[in-house]
XYZ file of C-alpha atoms in Angstrom:
757
model
C 126.625 116.794 67.902
C 130.551 117.803 67.083
C 130.878 119.279 64.082
C 127.353 120.411 63.060
C 125.196 123.258 63.361
C 122.182 124.556 65.149
C 120.468 125.030 61.710
C 121.406 121.409 60.225
C 120.478 119.701 63.076
C 116.878 121.214 63.262
C 116.888 120.922 59.591
C 117.460 117.349 59.710
C 114.975 116.699 62.302
C 112.183 118.745 60.376
C 112.671 117.170 57.356
C 111.962 113.647 59.239
C 109.306 115.520 61.062
C 107.546 116.613 57.824
C 106.654 113.319 56.602
C 105.220 112.290 60.010
C 103.043 115.162 60.019
C 101.512 114.548 56.629
C 101.087 110.851 57.215
C 97.481 109.483 58.478
C 98.118 108.093 61.638
C 96.627 108.832 64.867
C 98.539 111.622 66.904
C 99.458 109.417 69.522
C 101.562 107.048 66.988
C 103.165 110.298 65.646
C 104.393 111.418 68.839
C 106.064 108.051 69.404
C 107.624 108.458 66.035
C 108.698 112.166 66.858
C 110.693 111.288 70.252
C 112.671 108.350 68.342
C 113.535 110.890 65.602
C 114.524 113.716 67.687
C 116.493 111.064 69.949
C 118.382 109.774 67.440
C 119.376 112.990 65.832
C 120.802 114.244 68.942
C 122.229 110.956 69.810
C 120.058 111.052 72.960
C 118.962 108.221 75.133
C 116.124 109.687 76.310
C 113.438 112.097 74.459
C 110.371 112.944 75.803
C 107.015 114.927 75.492
C 104.905 116.066 78.072
C 101.309 117.843 77.390
C 99.320 119.775 79.696
C 95.910 118.216 80.252
C 93.573 119.411 82.726
C 95.896 121.592 84.546
C 98.740 118.764 84.778
C 101.527 118.118 82.616
C 101.324 114.198 81.258
C 104.022 111.922 79.830
C 102.598 111.560 76.313
C 105.448 109.852 74.423
C 108.875 108.868 75.344
C 111.991 107.028 74.001
C 114.106 105.778 77.205
C 111.893 105.993 80.021
C 109.635 103.323 80.696
C 106.829 102.931 78.279
C 104.007 101.895 81.315
C 104.776 105.782 82.623
C 103.211 106.856 79.428
C 99.897 108.649 80.216
C 100.325 107.668 83.812
C 103.213 110.093 85.231
C 101.869 113.664 85.839
C 103.197 116.911 87.284
C 101.597 119.827 88.481
C 102.829 123.323 87.149
C 105.936 124.471 88.834
C 106.173 120.538 90.110
C 109.843 118.927 88.994
C 112.080 120.321 86.438
C 109.388 119.701 83.521
C 106.760 121.129 85.526
C 109.426 124.641 86.367
C 109.814 124.692 82.473
C 106.049 125.138 81.640
C 105.545 127.165 84.585
C 108.421 129.666 84.173
C 108.472 129.420 80.081
C 112.216 128.981 80.088
C 114.691 126.489 78.996
C 116.669 124.295 81.224
C 120.251 122.608 80.437
C 121.887 120.651 83.318
C 124.741 118.293 83.452
C 123.095 116.975 86.966
C 119.194 117.098 86.922
C 119.562 116.302 90.708
C 121.015 119.342 91.606
C 118.175 121.658 90.528
C 116.167 122.636 93.544
C 113.278 121.877 91.601
C 114.016 118.280 90.870
C 111.808 115.563 91.552
C 111.788 111.943 91.125
C 109.219 109.988 89.262
C 109.920 106.188 90.058
C 107.497 104.858 87.546
C 109.593 106.264 84.915
C 113.212 104.666 85.539
C 114.876 108.092 85.048
C 117.131 107.398 88.105
C 119.779 106.054 85.366
C 120.193 109.499 83.549
C 122.081 112.362 84.814
C 122.243 115.024 82.364
C 118.814 116.770 81.335
C 117.702 119.261 78.814
C 114.030 120.571 78.351
C 112.058 123.158 76.231
C 108.526 124.834 76.985
C 106.111 123.591 73.666
C 104.752 127.081 73.664
C 101.361 128.071 71.465
C 100.005 131.397 71.506
C 102.580 132.552 74.033
C 102.113 129.881 76.618
C 103.407 126.973 77.460
C 101.280 123.770 76.318
C 103.848 120.900 76.778
C 107.682 120.206 77.174
C 110.037 118.262 75.161
C 112.642 117.119 77.251
C 115.958 115.158 76.480
C 118.175 113.096 79.231
C 121.227 111.351 78.933
C 123.406 108.764 81.178
C 126.241 110.653 81.283
C 126.429 113.957 83.330
C 127.119 116.414 80.041
C 125.626 120.067 79.481
C 123.710 119.818 76.218
C 125.620 122.119 73.299
C 123.845 125.294 72.327
C 123.438 123.722 68.997
C 121.410 121.014 70.339
C 119.297 123.595 72.610
C 118.594 125.809 69.727
C 117.575 122.596 67.407
C 115.420 121.489 70.275
C 113.757 124.975 70.490
C 112.937 124.712 66.730
C 111.675 121.613 66.932
C 109.312 122.567 69.983
C 107.488 124.979 67.576
C 106.814 122.566 65.362
C 105.252 120.353 67.701
C 103.116 122.956 69.093
C 101.197 122.803 65.299
C 101.603 119.009 65.423
C 99.773 118.867 68.542
C 97.249 121.592 67.899
C 96.507 120.115 64.851
C 95.754 116.514 66.341
C 93.432 118.849 69.013
C 95.930 117.753 71.902
C 95.816 121.375 73.134
C 94.043 121.653 76.531
C 91.853 124.701 75.367
C 91.583 125.344 79.431
C 95.004 126.297 79.152
C 94.083 129.488 76.836
C 91.397 130.789 79.515
C 94.049 132.359 81.741
C 97.224 134.883 81.072
C 100.581 133.998 79.716
C 101.983 133.798 83.112
C 99.092 133.708 85.337
C 95.547 131.805 84.769
C 93.964 133.826 87.820
C 92.169 137.065 88.253
C 94.963 140.051 87.918
C 94.127 143.917 89.013
C 95.937 146.375 87.125
C 95.950 150.170 87.739
C 96.307 152.999 85.240
C 95.676 156.624 84.527
C 92.283 158.121 83.919
C 91.997 159.322 80.748
C 88.004 159.246 80.295
C 85.989 158.443 83.063
C 83.162 155.762 82.894
C 82.801 151.995 83.039
C 82.837 149.080 80.688
C 82.708 145.330 80.541
C 83.909 143.277 77.335
C 86.356 140.883 75.861
C 89.841 141.741 74.979
C 90.212 142.712 71.309
C 93.711 143.758 70.249
C 93.676 146.568 68.050
C 96.456 145.025 65.923
C 95.762 141.390 66.515
C 98.389 138.633 66.645
C 99.165 136.532 64.297
C 98.797 132.707 64.835
C 101.500 130.463 62.983
C 99.548 127.837 61.465
C 102.194 126.304 59.247
C 105.703 126.002 60.853
C 107.867 123.895 58.281
C 108.823 125.395 54.796
C 108.458 123.633 51.489
C 110.943 125.694 49.914
C 113.636 127.806 52.228
C 114.572 130.124 49.473
C 110.991 131.323 48.880
C 110.633 131.541 52.673
C 113.747 133.587 52.622
C 112.689 136.127 50.026
C 109.436 136.446 51.500
C 110.933 137.836 54.638
C 113.505 140.236 52.773
C 110.584 141.890 51.099
C 108.583 142.083 54.451
C 111.698 143.817 56.054
C 111.776 146.540 53.092
C 108.234 147.027 53.446
C 108.479 147.523 57.378
C 111.932 149.554 57.121
C 109.744 152.111 54.696
C 107.029 152.079 57.202
C 109.428 153.061 60.058
C 111.117 155.873 57.608
C 107.610 157.319 57.059
C 106.915 157.281 60.774
C 110.199 159.063 61.450
C 109.624 161.390 58.889
C 106.220 162.485 60.306
C 107.667 162.785 63.465
C 109.175 165.704 62.886
C 106.323 167.682 62.576
C 105.683 167.155 66.377
C 106.438 163.767 67.935
C 108.953 164.293 70.726
C 110.621 163.014 73.768
C 109.408 159.425 74.539
C 107.697 158.634 71.574
C 110.769 159.696 69.475
C 112.673 157.439 71.554
C 110.332 154.611 70.732
C 110.658 155.479 67.072
C 114.598 155.942 67.377
C 114.585 152.530 68.852
C 112.460 151.040 66.126
C 114.781 152.232 63.521
C 117.754 150.947 65.176
C 115.953 147.259 65.465
C 114.505 147.356 61.779
C 118.139 147.653 60.430
C 119.981 145.654 62.871
C 121.790 142.946 60.965
C 121.614 140.278 63.856
C 118.056 140.210 64.360
C 117.577 139.538 60.297
C 120.495 137.284 60.358
C 118.646 134.676 63.463
C 115.539 135.105 61.368
C 117.455 133.749 58.183
C 119.104 131.100 60.453
C 115.744 129.957 61.744
C 114.653 129.564 57.816
C 117.640 127.568 57.112
C 116.632 125.195 59.867
C 113.483 124.432 57.867
C 110.746 127.060 59.227
C 108.496 129.042 57.136
C 109.037 132.907 57.149
C 106.278 133.180 59.931
C 107.602 130.590 62.171
C 111.195 131.880 61.595
C 109.971 135.188 63.009
C 108.096 133.425 65.765
C 110.939 131.390 66.929
C 113.358 134.482 67.336
C 110.230 136.254 68.880
C 110.027 133.363 71.520
C 113.726 133.733 72.112
C 113.169 137.387 72.681
C 110.245 136.550 75.398
C 112.428 134.031 76.955
C 115.094 136.590 77.591
C 112.718 139.205 78.676
C 111.532 137.089 81.492
C 115.234 137.395 82.847
C 116.049 140.762 82.681
C 115.452 143.109 85.554
C 116.954 146.188 84.034
C 113.502 148.210 83.251
C 115.490 150.123 80.312
C 116.689 146.927 78.954
C 113.263 145.491 79.072
C 111.783 148.449 77.394
C 113.893 147.733 74.737
C 112.926 144.037 74.439
C 109.301 145.206 74.451
C 110.028 147.493 71.251
C 111.604 144.677 69.603
C 108.545 142.275 70.270
C 106.325 145.018 68.874
C 108.589 145.282 65.564
C 108.583 141.492 65.316
C 104.787 141.620 65.290
C 104.530 144.590 62.787
C 106.836 141.999 60.693
C 104.724 139.046 61.450
C 102.072 140.954 60.106
C 103.571 141.982 56.759
C 104.887 138.521 55.656
C 101.665 137.021 56.597
C 99.650 139.789 54.869
C 97.465 140.547 57.917
C 97.832 143.880 57.960
C 94.045 144.971 59.072
C 93.163 146.292 62.841
C 90.588 144.854 64.374
C 88.103 147.576 63.620
C 88.605 146.299 59.700
C 87.640 142.985 60.963
C 84.555 143.819 63.051
C 83.923 143.561 66.547
C 81.505 140.665 66.953
C 80.786 141.005 70.846
C 81.109 143.631 73.448
C 84.845 144.476 73.480
C 87.491 146.154 75.322
C 90.049 147.566 72.826
C 93.870 146.957 74.113
C 96.555 148.742 72.270
C 100.256 150.448 72.898
C 98.620 153.666 71.571
C 95.836 154.834 69.283
C 95.249 157.744 66.979
C 91.848 159.443 67.046
C 91.067 158.222 63.261
C 92.054 154.674 64.220
C 89.374 154.927 67.313
C 86.514 155.962 64.978
C 86.603 153.169 62.935
C 85.429 151.025 65.922
C 81.498 150.084 66.108
C 80.218 152.401 69.013
C 77.512 150.075 70.084
C 80.044 146.896 71.049
C 83.110 149.081 72.156
C 82.991 149.381 75.590
C 86.370 151.076 76.654
C 89.791 151.266 75.870
C 93.283 150.234 77.644
C 96.275 151.748 76.673
C 100.260 150.900 77.400
C 100.976 154.957 76.881
C 98.255 157.630 76.563
C 97.985 161.009 78.377
C 95.453 163.226 79.391
C 95.744 165.573 76.070
C 96.436 162.860 73.422
C 94.175 163.553 70.380
C 92.527 159.918 71.130
C 91.815 160.759 74.569
C 89.764 163.816 73.462
C 88.040 162.061 70.824
C 86.838 159.127 72.891
C 85.790 161.308 75.642
C 83.798 162.757 73.101
C 82.381 159.289 72.007
C 81.739 158.745 75.726
C 83.770 155.845 75.521
C 85.754 154.953 79.074
C 89.710 155.216 78.196
C 92.600 153.775 80.669
C 96.175 154.805 79.977
C 99.627 153.790 81.095
C 98.627 150.084 81.868
C 102.145 148.864 81.509
C 102.626 145.442 79.901
C 98.875 144.630 79.562
C 99.162 143.341 76.325
C 101.839 140.771 77.189
C 99.330 139.941 80.281
C 96.261 139.336 78.142
C 94.798 136.878 75.201
C 92.140 137.397 72.825
C 88.658 136.984 74.090
C 90.043 137.366 78.047
C 87.191 139.006 79.859
C 87.977 142.618 81.364
C 86.061 144.679 83.853
C 87.203 148.233 83.251
C 86.208 150.978 85.783
C 88.418 154.276 84.758
C 86.906 156.283 87.034
C 89.127 154.173 89.505
C 92.004 153.764 87.705
C 91.717 149.921 87.616
C 91.363 147.124 85.672
C 90.406 143.630 86.322
C 91.712 140.591 84.132
C 89.752 137.126 84.123
C 88.067 138.457 86.856
C 86.518 135.909 90.106
C 82.273 135.589 90.127
C 82.732 137.896 93.247
C 84.639 140.768 91.342
C 81.519 140.189 88.615
C 79.184 140.636 91.110
C 80.568 143.811 92.845
C 81.344 145.545 89.323
C 77.873 144.370 87.876
C 76.507 146.139 90.885
C 77.976 149.318 90.515
C 77.433 149.121 86.919
C 73.566 148.554 87.597
C 73.507 151.674 89.802
C 75.146 153.730 87.369
C 72.696 152.434 84.592
C 69.553 153.107 86.927
C 70.873 156.602 87.689
C 71.093 157.212 83.818
C 67.882 156.104 83.240
C 66.543 158.395 85.880
C 68.498 161.335 84.122
C 66.656 160.230 80.758
C 63.287 160.649 82.176
C 64.599 164.086 83.258
C 65.135 165.230 79.592
C 62.302 167.124 78.628
C 62.443 168.960 82.258
C 63.879 172.211 82.309
C 66.981 173.090 84.119
C 65.362 175.474 86.739
C 66.356 175.986 90.251
C 64.063 176.210 93.350
C 64.426 179.953 93.384
C 63.254 180.040 89.698
C 66.721 180.754 88.055
C 66.955 179.212 84.330
C 70.416 177.224 83.811
C 71.239 176.697 80.268
C 72.631 173.607 79.958
C 74.602 172.796 76.695
C 76.834 170.191 75.131
C 80.534 169.878 73.982
C 80.630 168.237 70.430
C 83.363 167.775 67.763
C 81.914 165.091 65.788
C 78.919 165.020 62.969
C 77.269 162.236 65.399
C 77.760 164.452 68.625
C 74.638 166.230 67.483
C 72.545 163.401 68.131
C 73.089 164.297 71.985
C 70.716 167.054 71.727
C 67.703 164.717 71.535
C 69.089 162.442 73.923
C 70.095 164.497 76.856
C 67.541 167.440 76.025
C 70.281 170.243 75.922
C 69.660 173.623 74.928
C 72.115 173.631 72.263
C 75.929 173.117 71.552
C 78.003 175.335 73.360
C 81.048 174.585 72.265
C 81.763 172.559 68.436
C 85.434 171.641 68.425
C 86.244 172.227 64.797
C 89.681 170.737 64.978
C 88.373 167.235 65.282
C 87.882 167.364 61.648
C 91.532 168.236 61.048
C 93.033 165.948 63.445
C 91.136 162.709 62.438
C 92.156 163.440 58.708
C 95.146 162.113 56.872
C 95.284 165.465 55.089
C 94.258 169.153 55.507
C 90.414 169.043 55.030
C 89.528 171.325 51.914
C 86.779 174.095 52.610
C 84.128 172.316 50.752
C 84.774 169.508 53.596
C 84.529 171.868 56.462
C 81.466 173.369 54.757
C 79.682 169.964 54.402
C 80.251 169.510 58.170
C 79.343 172.675 59.528
C 76.328 172.057 57.347
C 75.197 168.772 58.660
C 75.574 170.401 62.011
C 73.425 173.208 62.047
C 70.636 171.267 60.239
C 70.536 168.693 62.827
C 70.531 170.968 65.530
C 67.781 173.075 64.353
C 66.382 175.902 66.325
C 68.990 175.306 68.902
C 72.401 177.217 68.906
C 75.902 175.779 67.630
C 79.089 177.667 69.086
C 81.921 177.079 66.646
C 85.213 177.538 67.835
C 88.055 178.011 65.420
C 90.517 175.461 65.005
C 92.573 174.814 68.191
C 95.331 173.174 66.567
C 99.069 173.508 67.398
C 100.955 172.941 70.490
C 100.338 169.294 71.817
C 97.530 169.336 68.757
C 100.260 168.532 66.300
C 99.154 167.863 62.670
C 101.488 165.508 60.532
C 100.684 167.120 57.403
C 101.315 170.387 58.416
C 105.027 171.739 59.322
C 103.967 173.885 62.332
C 107.874 174.683 63.279
C 106.847 174.138 66.901
C 107.807 170.535 66.959
C 110.067 170.609 69.843
C 108.322 172.962 71.848
C 109.128 172.498 75.834
C 105.982 173.932 76.809
C 103.488 173.612 74.062
C 100.484 174.443 75.904
C 101.694 177.669 76.186
C 103.368 177.731 72.644
C 102.139 178.622 69.138
C 98.724 177.272 69.050
C 95.085 178.128 68.451
C 94.589 181.760 67.444
C 98.413 182.400 67.472
C 98.774 179.923 64.949
C 95.705 180.542 62.948
C 96.407 184.068 62.452
C 99.932 183.463 61.301
C 98.712 180.798 58.811
C 95.965 182.692 58.189
C 95.129 180.932 54.655
C 93.977 178.140 57.177
C 91.695 180.375 58.875
C 90.381 182.117 55.794
C 89.393 178.625 54.543
C 87.488 177.902 57.668
C 85.690 181.321 58.066
C 84.315 181.221 54.408
C 83.522 177.587 54.841
C 81.656 178.463 58.346
C 79.728 181.672 56.624
C 78.517 179.716 53.230
C 77.678 176.932 55.638
C 75.462 179.201 58.141
C 73.121 180.570 55.325
C 70.100 181.994 56.318
C 70.722 181.362 60.043
C 72.794 183.075 62.913
C 76.540 181.971 63.123
C 77.951 181.878 66.219
C 82.047 182.084 66.079
C 84.013 181.716 68.968
C 88.263 182.140 68.939
C 90.493 180.382 71.163
C 93.546 181.300 73.179
C 93.072 185.070 72.990
C 95.318 187.049 75.344
C 94.704 190.526 74.168
C 91.886 192.823 72.393
C 94.070 192.907 69.306
C 94.001 189.353 68.541
C 90.257 189.329 68.703
C 89.875 192.270 66.432
C 92.365 190.481 64.107
C 90.246 187.613 63.700
C 86.688 189.567 63.859
C 88.440 191.458 60.597
C 89.461 188.501 58.810
C 85.837 187.039 59.129
C 84.454 190.239 58.212
C 86.565 190.277 55.068
C 85.734 186.676 54.139
C 81.795 187.551 54.631
C 82.167 190.914 52.356
C 83.928 188.424 49.738
C 80.991 185.996 49.733
C 78.543 188.821 49.784
C 80.328 190.477 46.527
C 79.708 187.229 44.703
C 75.921 187.425 45.718
C 75.962 184.080 47.487
C 73.934 183.865 50.397
C 75.180 184.828 54.106
C 74.066 183.972 57.607
C 71.299 186.259 58.981
C 73.780 187.490 61.806
C 77.383 186.320 63.170
C 77.684 186.344 66.704
C 81.361 187.075 67.973
C 82.713 185.287 71.008
C 86.181 184.493 72.566
C 87.538 182.199 75.122
C 88.676 183.484 78.297
C 91.561 180.964 78.854
C 94.373 182.992 78.935
C 94.461 185.269 82.481
C 95.880 188.114 81.208
C 92.818 188.528 78.860
C 90.581 189.135 82.301
C 92.885 192.473 82.894
C 91.391 193.674 79.603
C 87.824 193.009 79.706
C 86.844 196.378 80.433
C 88.334 197.005 76.900
C 87.364 194.024 75.018
C 83.346 193.327 76.400
C 82.142 196.179 74.476
C 83.018 194.393 71.292
C 81.717 190.756 72.255
C 78.470 188.964 71.971
C 79.501 186.508 74.356
C 82.236 185.080 76.424
C 83.317 181.361 77.345
C 85.729 180.675 80.333
C 87.685 177.439 79.349
C 88.377 176.284 82.549
C 91.083 173.604 81.416
C 93.219 175.479 80.109
C 92.861 178.228 82.522
C 93.367 176.184 85.539
C 97.045 175.090 84.367
C 97.888 178.627 83.627
C 96.637 179.725 86.980
C 98.546 177.437 88.964
C 101.596 177.247 86.281
C 100.792 173.149 86.436
C 100.456 171.219 83.299
C 97.248 169.062 83.386
C 98.756 166.355 81.532
C 101.623 165.997 84.097
C 100.548 162.594 86.009
C 102.020 164.049 89.422
C 100.140 167.313 88.733
C 96.695 166.129 87.599
C 94.996 165.704 91.038
C 97.112 168.421 92.847
C 95.387 171.357 92.093
C 91.543 171.422 93.522
C 88.842 173.163 91.005
C 87.309 174.181 94.021
C 90.318 176.134 95.108
C 89.598 179.710 96.440
C 91.989 180.880 93.616
C 90.073 180.007 90.826
C 86.715 180.596 92.325
C 87.578 184.271 93.356
C 89.063 184.544 89.526
C 86.000 182.980 88.087
C 83.754 185.040 90.338
C 85.498 188.667 89.006
C 84.999 187.711 85.579
C 81.657 186.704 85.863
C 80.773 190.086 87.411
C 82.502 192.145 85.137
C 80.933 190.298 82.183
C 77.395 190.487 83.505
C 77.773 194.186 84.385
C 78.593 194.892 80.816
C 75.555 193.081 79.693
C 77.403 190.293 78.289
C 76.439 186.400 78.327
C 79.188 184.502 79.934
C 79.525 180.522 79.996
C 82.092 177.773 81.417
C 83.078 175.172 78.719
C 85.359 172.616 80.387
C 85.588 169.499 82.535
C 84.723 171.831 85.606
C 81.423 172.361 84.481
C 80.656 168.941 84.064
C 80.952 168.047 87.648
C 78.130 168.212 90.185
C 79.723 169.681 92.935
C 81.674 172.282 90.665
C 78.743 173.007 88.332
C 77.026 173.995 91.721
C 79.919 176.208 92.940
C 79.970 178.226 89.500
C 75.928 178.729 90.029
C 76.787 180.093 93.287
C 79.182 182.405 91.658
C 76.794 183.728 89.289
C 77.069 181.740 86.100
C 74.316 180.236 84.929
C 75.293 179.194 81.629
C 77.238 175.895 81.007
C 78.588 173.917 78.239
C 79.677 170.238 79.294
C 79.974 166.586 78.023
C 76.646 164.928 77.160
C 77.073 162.483 80.063
C 77.299 165.307 82.594
C 73.674 166.903 81.474
C 71.531 164.631 83.645
C 73.613 165.017 86.868
C 73.940 168.313 86.512
C 69.932 168.939 85.711
C 69.386 166.756 88.568
C 71.498 169.146 90.821
C 69.765 172.192 89.191
C 66.562 171.281 90.056
C 67.026 171.036 93.716
C 69.101 173.652 94.236
C 68.160 177.173 95.724
C 70.728 179.321 94.151
C 70.236 182.503 95.811
C 71.022 180.587 99.441
C 74.000 179.303 98.123
C 75.414 182.482 96.512
C 74.847 184.016 99.892
C 77.427 181.094 101.738
C 79.788 181.478 98.608
C 80.057 184.999 98.814
C 80.959 184.691 102.592
C 83.259 181.713 102.096
C 85.306 183.583 99.252
C 85.585 186.840 101.654
C 87.003 184.885 104.476
C 89.396 182.999 102.126
C 88.511 179.423 103.319
C 90.474 176.654 102.159
C 88.028 173.803 102.442
C 85.456 174.717 99.964
C 84.830 171.638 98.835
C 84.227 170.412 102.004
C 81.697 172.907 102.960
C 79.982 172.781 99.629
C 79.603 169.052 100.234
C 77.970 169.575 103.760
C 76.028 172.270 102.478
C 74.386 170.315 99.926
C 73.538 167.446 102.310
C 71.929 169.748 104.608
C 69.807 171.620 101.856
C 68.916 168.004 100.356
C 70.905 168.906 96.713
C 71.030 165.858 94.569
C 75.074 165.808 94.403
C 75.773 162.025 94.609
């Protein structure tokens, strides 16, 4: 095709194919015409179409090969050049076909007359459903313009054969590269098990119309989509200035680079020139990107190509008008949600009855979505690399977040093992539910107060479901994390009143906002976006006292919402007594303000603090006389004691909550608080783990605030435990400084028939 271009070659073919596709003839007749049109346009002696049927590539139409081979010649995936193209989803261009190691001779076709060979996969929904191949008698490599023309035509063929119902639906039951079962691992973010079908948070757009009626109209549609996409990226980048750093900032920088890349937009324009619709042009360029990705071994470059694919998907959704998330379309069956990353507000949009789990390519233990998912009881697995490129909508997934594994398209035996494990868990939950109204009293008569952690209005229902004694920690920052703007005082007040009314006579302890650090809000310029260690930075009470307008609004909202009731307020991240004094004074000033206006007040306000910063333990003798209660936050306390970031994947499991260092610290704090007659509780993940909860009771701590799912297992343990016996053992172990407390606790529990499993 000397002197021609890829766009003109493709346009010539597509113009003729348009009429073929519109004709009222059967699919076989259309394919017979297609091979002739392509062969003539490319001056190629052979043009053949192979379609994947029942797992084999069947010769469906040909110009140049023997017609008697049609529907007779079949190749397995990976067999011959055609099978290689389909299995690898890649293009071949050979001047001598027999030189390729995968060459397979099929005598019934008469192809021994031809030397050169070029073939491209026919791709539908990221999977090869056939192959388009051309051959020539003389040895020669096909020009790049001819290959690009073939790739463009292959896109249109995918639409034609789909419309003719010639795509084997069995092809769509497997993965893009592997139709069999796949086991992947990731980072456990929220424990639990879930079984469901794949739903992409941002569903892929399936191209239904590929041939353009008016290329200029299509070009304007793409220009408009590019403008909209660039505006979105600019907004994302400007918001990132208030808290997105590191890896996420790199992603945004790459997005911005690609969004303004002239080469990318030029290639899309060239595809439109060849006669494709705007959607098909974007997909055409995206297909080329995917093929390049499969040949890239450099992980950094591969990441960049994935970023470009993400951006292509965004552009495709804009140009097609399919901007909605899966939540807005509604879940139709039990589903596992798959996304690169997810915001907490986006997660809350999903139907909890059908959302059985979440899998993220990114994600961290301290991400907002992880915090909210834990409150919702939705298992989450994070850092499952490239999973979105290994799945199709509707694929069955078995998620075992506790083990950090996910099974894609599982075998029958995998399903049986998973279902058996799931059934055991369901049976145990039923046993725990039957204990709902039984008291959490040890064998030696100690009453253990079991409360739940909450943060959403719907979480209050857990009180009735679990029989918990109240809410020991209501995280007020959830309302801030899931809101697009700073929640006004009236909105806060409505939430707090609803929670108190739903809780009835059971106490609710409201923790004032713990934002800042890793819990950045895009609508607040927190001046801390680049903190190197956000967990120990400008956050919680430090931020609230500096931004006292935020805390004053929350104080008034809580005081007015609790009119006629007892209000329990707890301040987070207190390091020294003066911080508690300042926070309490702020609340008292707001109580006075409300009283001066003759508005109803709470019957009483009880003030407490979180002990998360080890320094506060050294000042308890000063602070305790001013406190009504004390809560130990074991999550932050542990990382501060060990100087170990709990969100770091290499450190997450390194330090044991049953380390003698932690237990000795907790024992000292508990003893000091009890001597001052101040109730002390533990709120954090430590108290929600059965063996750890048993250890806490052994230290004399008798108030726990834990996740709703942990109430049943912990209560079962409590009702089979002799606390006095355990306290004697714990005292001896800690005095001795033993290093294997976990092993000793486990052995002792088994010996005493304590329910820990």
